[in-house]
Tab-separated table of C-alpha atoms in Angstrom:
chain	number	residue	atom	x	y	z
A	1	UNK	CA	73.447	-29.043	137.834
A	2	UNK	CA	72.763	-27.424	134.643
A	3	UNK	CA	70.648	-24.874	136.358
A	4	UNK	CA	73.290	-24.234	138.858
A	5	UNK	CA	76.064	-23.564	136.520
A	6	UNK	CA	73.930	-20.760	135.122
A	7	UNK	CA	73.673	-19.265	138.421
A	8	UNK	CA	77.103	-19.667	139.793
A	9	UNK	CA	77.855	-17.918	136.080
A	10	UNK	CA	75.855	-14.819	136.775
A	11	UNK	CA	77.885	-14.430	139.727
A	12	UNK	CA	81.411	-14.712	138.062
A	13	UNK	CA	82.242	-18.439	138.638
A	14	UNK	CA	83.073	-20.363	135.644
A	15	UNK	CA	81.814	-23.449	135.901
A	16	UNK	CA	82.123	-26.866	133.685
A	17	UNK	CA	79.616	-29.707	133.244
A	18	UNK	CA	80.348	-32.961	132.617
A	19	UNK	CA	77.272	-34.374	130.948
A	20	UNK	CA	76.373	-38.324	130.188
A	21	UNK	CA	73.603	-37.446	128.102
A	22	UNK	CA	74.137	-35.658	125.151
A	23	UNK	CA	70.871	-35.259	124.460
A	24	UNK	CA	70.178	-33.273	128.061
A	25	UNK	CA	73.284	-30.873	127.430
A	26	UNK	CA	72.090	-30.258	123.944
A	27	UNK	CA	68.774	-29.035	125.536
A	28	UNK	CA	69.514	-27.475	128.444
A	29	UNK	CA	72.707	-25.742	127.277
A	30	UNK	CA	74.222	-25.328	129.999
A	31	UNK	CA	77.517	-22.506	129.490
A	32	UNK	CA	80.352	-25.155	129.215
A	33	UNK	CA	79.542	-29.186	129.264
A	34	UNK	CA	81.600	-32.272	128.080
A	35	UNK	CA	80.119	-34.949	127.059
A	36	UNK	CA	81.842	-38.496	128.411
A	37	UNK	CA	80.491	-41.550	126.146
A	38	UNK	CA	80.671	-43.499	129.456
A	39	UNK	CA	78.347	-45.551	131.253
A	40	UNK	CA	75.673	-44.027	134.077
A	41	UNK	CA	77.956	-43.680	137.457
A	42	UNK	CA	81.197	-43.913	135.697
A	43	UNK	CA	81.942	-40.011	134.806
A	44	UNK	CA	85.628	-39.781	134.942
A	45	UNK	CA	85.628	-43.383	133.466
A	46	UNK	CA	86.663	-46.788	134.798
A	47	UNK	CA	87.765	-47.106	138.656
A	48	UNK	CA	91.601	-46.799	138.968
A	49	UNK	CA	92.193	-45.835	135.018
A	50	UNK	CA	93.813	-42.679	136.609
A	51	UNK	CA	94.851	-41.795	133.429
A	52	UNK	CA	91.696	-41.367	131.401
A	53	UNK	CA	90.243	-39.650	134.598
A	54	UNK	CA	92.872	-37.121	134.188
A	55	UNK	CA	92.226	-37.057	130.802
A	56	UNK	CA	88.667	-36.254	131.467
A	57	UNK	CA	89.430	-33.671	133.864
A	58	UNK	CA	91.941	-31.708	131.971
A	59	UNK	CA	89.467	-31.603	129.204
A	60	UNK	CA	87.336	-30.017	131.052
A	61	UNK	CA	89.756	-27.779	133.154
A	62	UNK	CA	90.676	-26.607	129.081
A	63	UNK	CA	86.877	-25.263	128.514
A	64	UNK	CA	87.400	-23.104	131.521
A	65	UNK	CA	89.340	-20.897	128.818
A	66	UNK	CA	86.330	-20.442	126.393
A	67	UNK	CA	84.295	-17.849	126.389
A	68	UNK	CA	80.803	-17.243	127.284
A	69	UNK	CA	78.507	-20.658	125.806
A	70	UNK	CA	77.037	-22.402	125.564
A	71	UNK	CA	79.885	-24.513	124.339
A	72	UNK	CA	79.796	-28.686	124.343
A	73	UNK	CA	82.611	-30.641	123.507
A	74	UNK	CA	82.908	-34.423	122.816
A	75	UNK	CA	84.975	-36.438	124.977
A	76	UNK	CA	86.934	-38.205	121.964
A	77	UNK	CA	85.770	-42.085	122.027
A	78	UNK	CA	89.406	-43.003	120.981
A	79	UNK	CA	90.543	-41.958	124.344
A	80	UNK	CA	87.909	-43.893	126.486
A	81	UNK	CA	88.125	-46.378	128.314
A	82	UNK	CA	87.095	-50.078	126.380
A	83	UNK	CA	83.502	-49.752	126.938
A	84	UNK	CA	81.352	-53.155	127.682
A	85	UNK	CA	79.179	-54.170	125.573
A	86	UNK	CA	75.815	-52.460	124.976
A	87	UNK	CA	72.765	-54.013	127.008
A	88	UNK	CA	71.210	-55.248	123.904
A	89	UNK	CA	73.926	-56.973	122.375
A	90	UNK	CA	74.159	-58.986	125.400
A	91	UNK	CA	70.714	-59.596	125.799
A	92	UNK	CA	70.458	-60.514	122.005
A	93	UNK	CA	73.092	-63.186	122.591
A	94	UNK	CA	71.636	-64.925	125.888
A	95	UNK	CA	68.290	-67.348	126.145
A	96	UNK	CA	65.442	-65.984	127.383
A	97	UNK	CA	65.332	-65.807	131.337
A	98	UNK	CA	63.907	-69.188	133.090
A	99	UNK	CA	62.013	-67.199	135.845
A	100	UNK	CA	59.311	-64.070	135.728
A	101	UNK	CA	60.621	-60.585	136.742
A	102	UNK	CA	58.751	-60.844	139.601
A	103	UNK	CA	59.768	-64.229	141.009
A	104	UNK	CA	63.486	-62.985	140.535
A	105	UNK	CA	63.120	-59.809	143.062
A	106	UNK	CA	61.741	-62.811	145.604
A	107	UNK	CA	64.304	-65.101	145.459
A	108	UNK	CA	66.916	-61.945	145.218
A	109	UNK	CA	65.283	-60.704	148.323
A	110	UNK	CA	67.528	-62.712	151.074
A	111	UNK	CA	70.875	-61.735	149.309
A	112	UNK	CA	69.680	-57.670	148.884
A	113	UNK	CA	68.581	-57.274	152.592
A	114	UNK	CA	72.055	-58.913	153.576
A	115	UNK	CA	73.521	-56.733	151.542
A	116	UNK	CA	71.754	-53.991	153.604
A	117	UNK	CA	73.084	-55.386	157.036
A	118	UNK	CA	76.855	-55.840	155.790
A	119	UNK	CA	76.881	-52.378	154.486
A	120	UNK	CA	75.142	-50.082	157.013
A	121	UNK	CA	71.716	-49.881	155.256
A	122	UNK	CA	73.651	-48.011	152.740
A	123	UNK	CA	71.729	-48.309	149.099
A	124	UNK	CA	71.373	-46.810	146.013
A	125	UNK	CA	67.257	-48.392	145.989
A	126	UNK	CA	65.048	-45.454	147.083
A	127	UNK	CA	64.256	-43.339	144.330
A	128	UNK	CA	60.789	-44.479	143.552
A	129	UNK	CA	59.718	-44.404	146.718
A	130	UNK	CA	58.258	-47.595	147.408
A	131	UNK	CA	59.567	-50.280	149.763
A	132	UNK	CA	61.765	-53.203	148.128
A	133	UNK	CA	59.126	-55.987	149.710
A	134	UNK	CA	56.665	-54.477	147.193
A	135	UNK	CA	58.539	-54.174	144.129
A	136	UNK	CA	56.732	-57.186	142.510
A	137	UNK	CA	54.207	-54.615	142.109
A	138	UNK	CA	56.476	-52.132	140.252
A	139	UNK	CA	57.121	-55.201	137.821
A	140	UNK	CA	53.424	-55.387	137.284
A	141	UNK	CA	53.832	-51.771	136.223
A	142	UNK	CA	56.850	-52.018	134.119
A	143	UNK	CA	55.389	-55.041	132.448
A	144	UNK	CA	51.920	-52.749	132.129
A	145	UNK	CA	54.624	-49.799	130.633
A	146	UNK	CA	56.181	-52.732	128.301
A	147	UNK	CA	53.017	-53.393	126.675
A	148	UNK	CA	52.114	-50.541	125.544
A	149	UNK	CA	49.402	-50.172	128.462
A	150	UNK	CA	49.519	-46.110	128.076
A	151	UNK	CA	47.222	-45.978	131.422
A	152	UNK	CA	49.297	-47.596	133.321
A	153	UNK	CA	50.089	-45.972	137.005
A	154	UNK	CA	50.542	-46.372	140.185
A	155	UNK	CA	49.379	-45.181	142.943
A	156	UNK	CA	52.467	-44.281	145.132
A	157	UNK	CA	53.777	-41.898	141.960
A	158	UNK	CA	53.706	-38.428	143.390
A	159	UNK	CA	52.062	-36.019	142.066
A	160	UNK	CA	55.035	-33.421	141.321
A	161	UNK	CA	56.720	-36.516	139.331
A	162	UNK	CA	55.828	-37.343	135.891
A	163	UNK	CA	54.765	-40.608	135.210
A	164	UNK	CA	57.846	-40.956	132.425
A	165	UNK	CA	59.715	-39.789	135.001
A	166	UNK	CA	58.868	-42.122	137.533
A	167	UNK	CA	59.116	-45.060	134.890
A	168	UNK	CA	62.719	-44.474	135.032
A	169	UNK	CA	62.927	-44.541	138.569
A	170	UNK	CA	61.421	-47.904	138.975
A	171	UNK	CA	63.960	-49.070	136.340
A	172	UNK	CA	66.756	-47.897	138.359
A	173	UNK	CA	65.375	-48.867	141.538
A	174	UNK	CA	65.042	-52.662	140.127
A	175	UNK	CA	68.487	-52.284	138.847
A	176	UNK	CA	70.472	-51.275	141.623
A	177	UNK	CA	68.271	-53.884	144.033
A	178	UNK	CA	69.412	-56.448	141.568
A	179	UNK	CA	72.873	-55.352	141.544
A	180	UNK	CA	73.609	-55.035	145.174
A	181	UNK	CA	71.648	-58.339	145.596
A	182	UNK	CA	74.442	-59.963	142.896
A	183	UNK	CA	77.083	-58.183	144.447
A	184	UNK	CA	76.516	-59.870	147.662
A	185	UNK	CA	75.736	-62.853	146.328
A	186	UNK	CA	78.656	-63.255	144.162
A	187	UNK	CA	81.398	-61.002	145.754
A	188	UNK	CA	84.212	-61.886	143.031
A	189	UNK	CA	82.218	-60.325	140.701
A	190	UNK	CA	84.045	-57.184	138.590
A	191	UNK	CA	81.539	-54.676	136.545
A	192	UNK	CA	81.553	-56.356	133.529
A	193	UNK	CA	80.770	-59.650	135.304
A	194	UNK	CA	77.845	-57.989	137.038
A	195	UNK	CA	76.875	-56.014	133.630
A	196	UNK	CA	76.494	-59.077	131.980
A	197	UNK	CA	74.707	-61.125	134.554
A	198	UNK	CA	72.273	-58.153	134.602
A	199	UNK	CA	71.444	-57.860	131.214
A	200	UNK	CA	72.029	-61.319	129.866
A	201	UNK	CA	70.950	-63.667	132.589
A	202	UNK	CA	68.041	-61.851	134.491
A	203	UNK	CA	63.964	-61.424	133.902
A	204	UNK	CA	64.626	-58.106	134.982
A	205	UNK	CA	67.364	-56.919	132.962
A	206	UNK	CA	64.925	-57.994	129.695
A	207	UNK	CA	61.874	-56.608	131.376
A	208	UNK	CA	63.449	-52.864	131.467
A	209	UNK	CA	65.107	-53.095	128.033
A	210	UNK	CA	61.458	-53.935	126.484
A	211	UNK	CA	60.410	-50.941	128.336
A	212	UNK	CA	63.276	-48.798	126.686
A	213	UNK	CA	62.543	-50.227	123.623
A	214	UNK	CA	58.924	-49.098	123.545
A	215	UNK	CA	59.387	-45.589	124.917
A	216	UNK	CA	62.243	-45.179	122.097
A	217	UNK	CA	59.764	-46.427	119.198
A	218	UNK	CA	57.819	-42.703	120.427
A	219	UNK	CA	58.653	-39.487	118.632
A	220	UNK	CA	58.540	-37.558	121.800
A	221	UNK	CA	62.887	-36.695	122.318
A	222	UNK	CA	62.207	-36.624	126.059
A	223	UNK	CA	60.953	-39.942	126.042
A	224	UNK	CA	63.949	-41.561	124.093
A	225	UNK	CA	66.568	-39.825	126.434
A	226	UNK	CA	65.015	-41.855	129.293
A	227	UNK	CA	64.744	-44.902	127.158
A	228	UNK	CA	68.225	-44.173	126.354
A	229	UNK	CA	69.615	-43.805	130.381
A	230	UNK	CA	67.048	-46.967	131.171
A	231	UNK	CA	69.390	-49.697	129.019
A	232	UNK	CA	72.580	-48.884	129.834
């Protein structure tokens, strides 16, 4: 989007970004960004909190004003919405899951793929490109990724993405298979409910924090930013 906004510039549209990363505005610089201390998917802030999502859009409606950037403003974390509690301080406060990683996407398996039928096959799983019936070999790799196993691969990873890269995308492919299993499994549950159940009750949840942890104990920057989007 970054990119964009630089073209769309050159052609006299002002454009805005609103960035969840600080790290990736800072970097990129795109001409005008606002940072949102929220969590991935939320970008205006909670659901119905129509007034911090105004907030968040007049904000950025206000950097139209300034000139040429790059420019990046803070969204101020007085006006945002109570965030939930970091991934590690739930996981910190939990006992260690019962089950292994992999077992878990098995016996989350039935409630997932019902999820699928009630919902039109519509899924946020996808972006790593393997099929869900094999992802108890992308926990072999995560675990691999985990230990420190710098050789670790897979074969499936394609060749334009970078194995970092596609790290994260197994992350967020076991995340939102676990969530949409949950959801369907437990359909009183509210964000925080599934946030918590995620992080502080699941193999999983532990399995892709250890990962964050050890890409964020390298000095490479691009490395902690995706450690940094992994446990959230």
């Amino acid at each position: 989007m970054s990119v964009l906004a630089r073209v769309f510039e050159e052609h006299g549209i002002a454009t805005v970004t609103i960035a969840m990363v600080r790290e990736h505005a800072e970097k990129v610089k795109p001409p005008r960004a606002l940072f949102v201390p929220f969590f991935f998917g939320f970008a205006l802030g909670r659901p119905n909190d129509s007034a911090c999502q105004h907030e968040v859009l007049s904000m950025a409606f206000d950097m139209l004003k300034s000139p040429e950037g790059p420019v990046l403003v803070d969204f101020p974390d007085d006006s945002a919405p109570t965030a939930m509690p970091q991934a590690s301080q739930v996981i910190s406060d939990t006992a260690p899951p019962a089950r292994s990683a992999a077992d878990e996407i098995t016996a989350m398996r039935a409630f997932y793929e019902r999820w699928l039928e009630n919902n039109g096959g519509r899924t946020a799983v996808g972006l790593c490109g393997i099929p869900q019936r094999r992802f108890r070999g992308v926990v072999r790799f995560l675990e691999m990724c985990a230990a420190g196993e710098e050789q670790a691969d897979m074969s499936e990873r394609p060749a334009t993405t970078s194995r970092h890269q596609f790290i994260r995308y197994c992350a967020d492919d076991l995340k939102a298979f676990l969530y949409e299993a949950r959801m369907e499994q437990n359909k009183e549950a509210d964000e925080e409910a599934l946030h918590r159940w995620f992080w502080g009750s699941t193999a999983c949840g532990k399995l892709i924090a250890d990962v964050a942890a050890r890409l964020n104990d390298s000095e490479d920057a691009g490395l902690k930013a995706i450690a940094y989007g992994l446990a959230r």
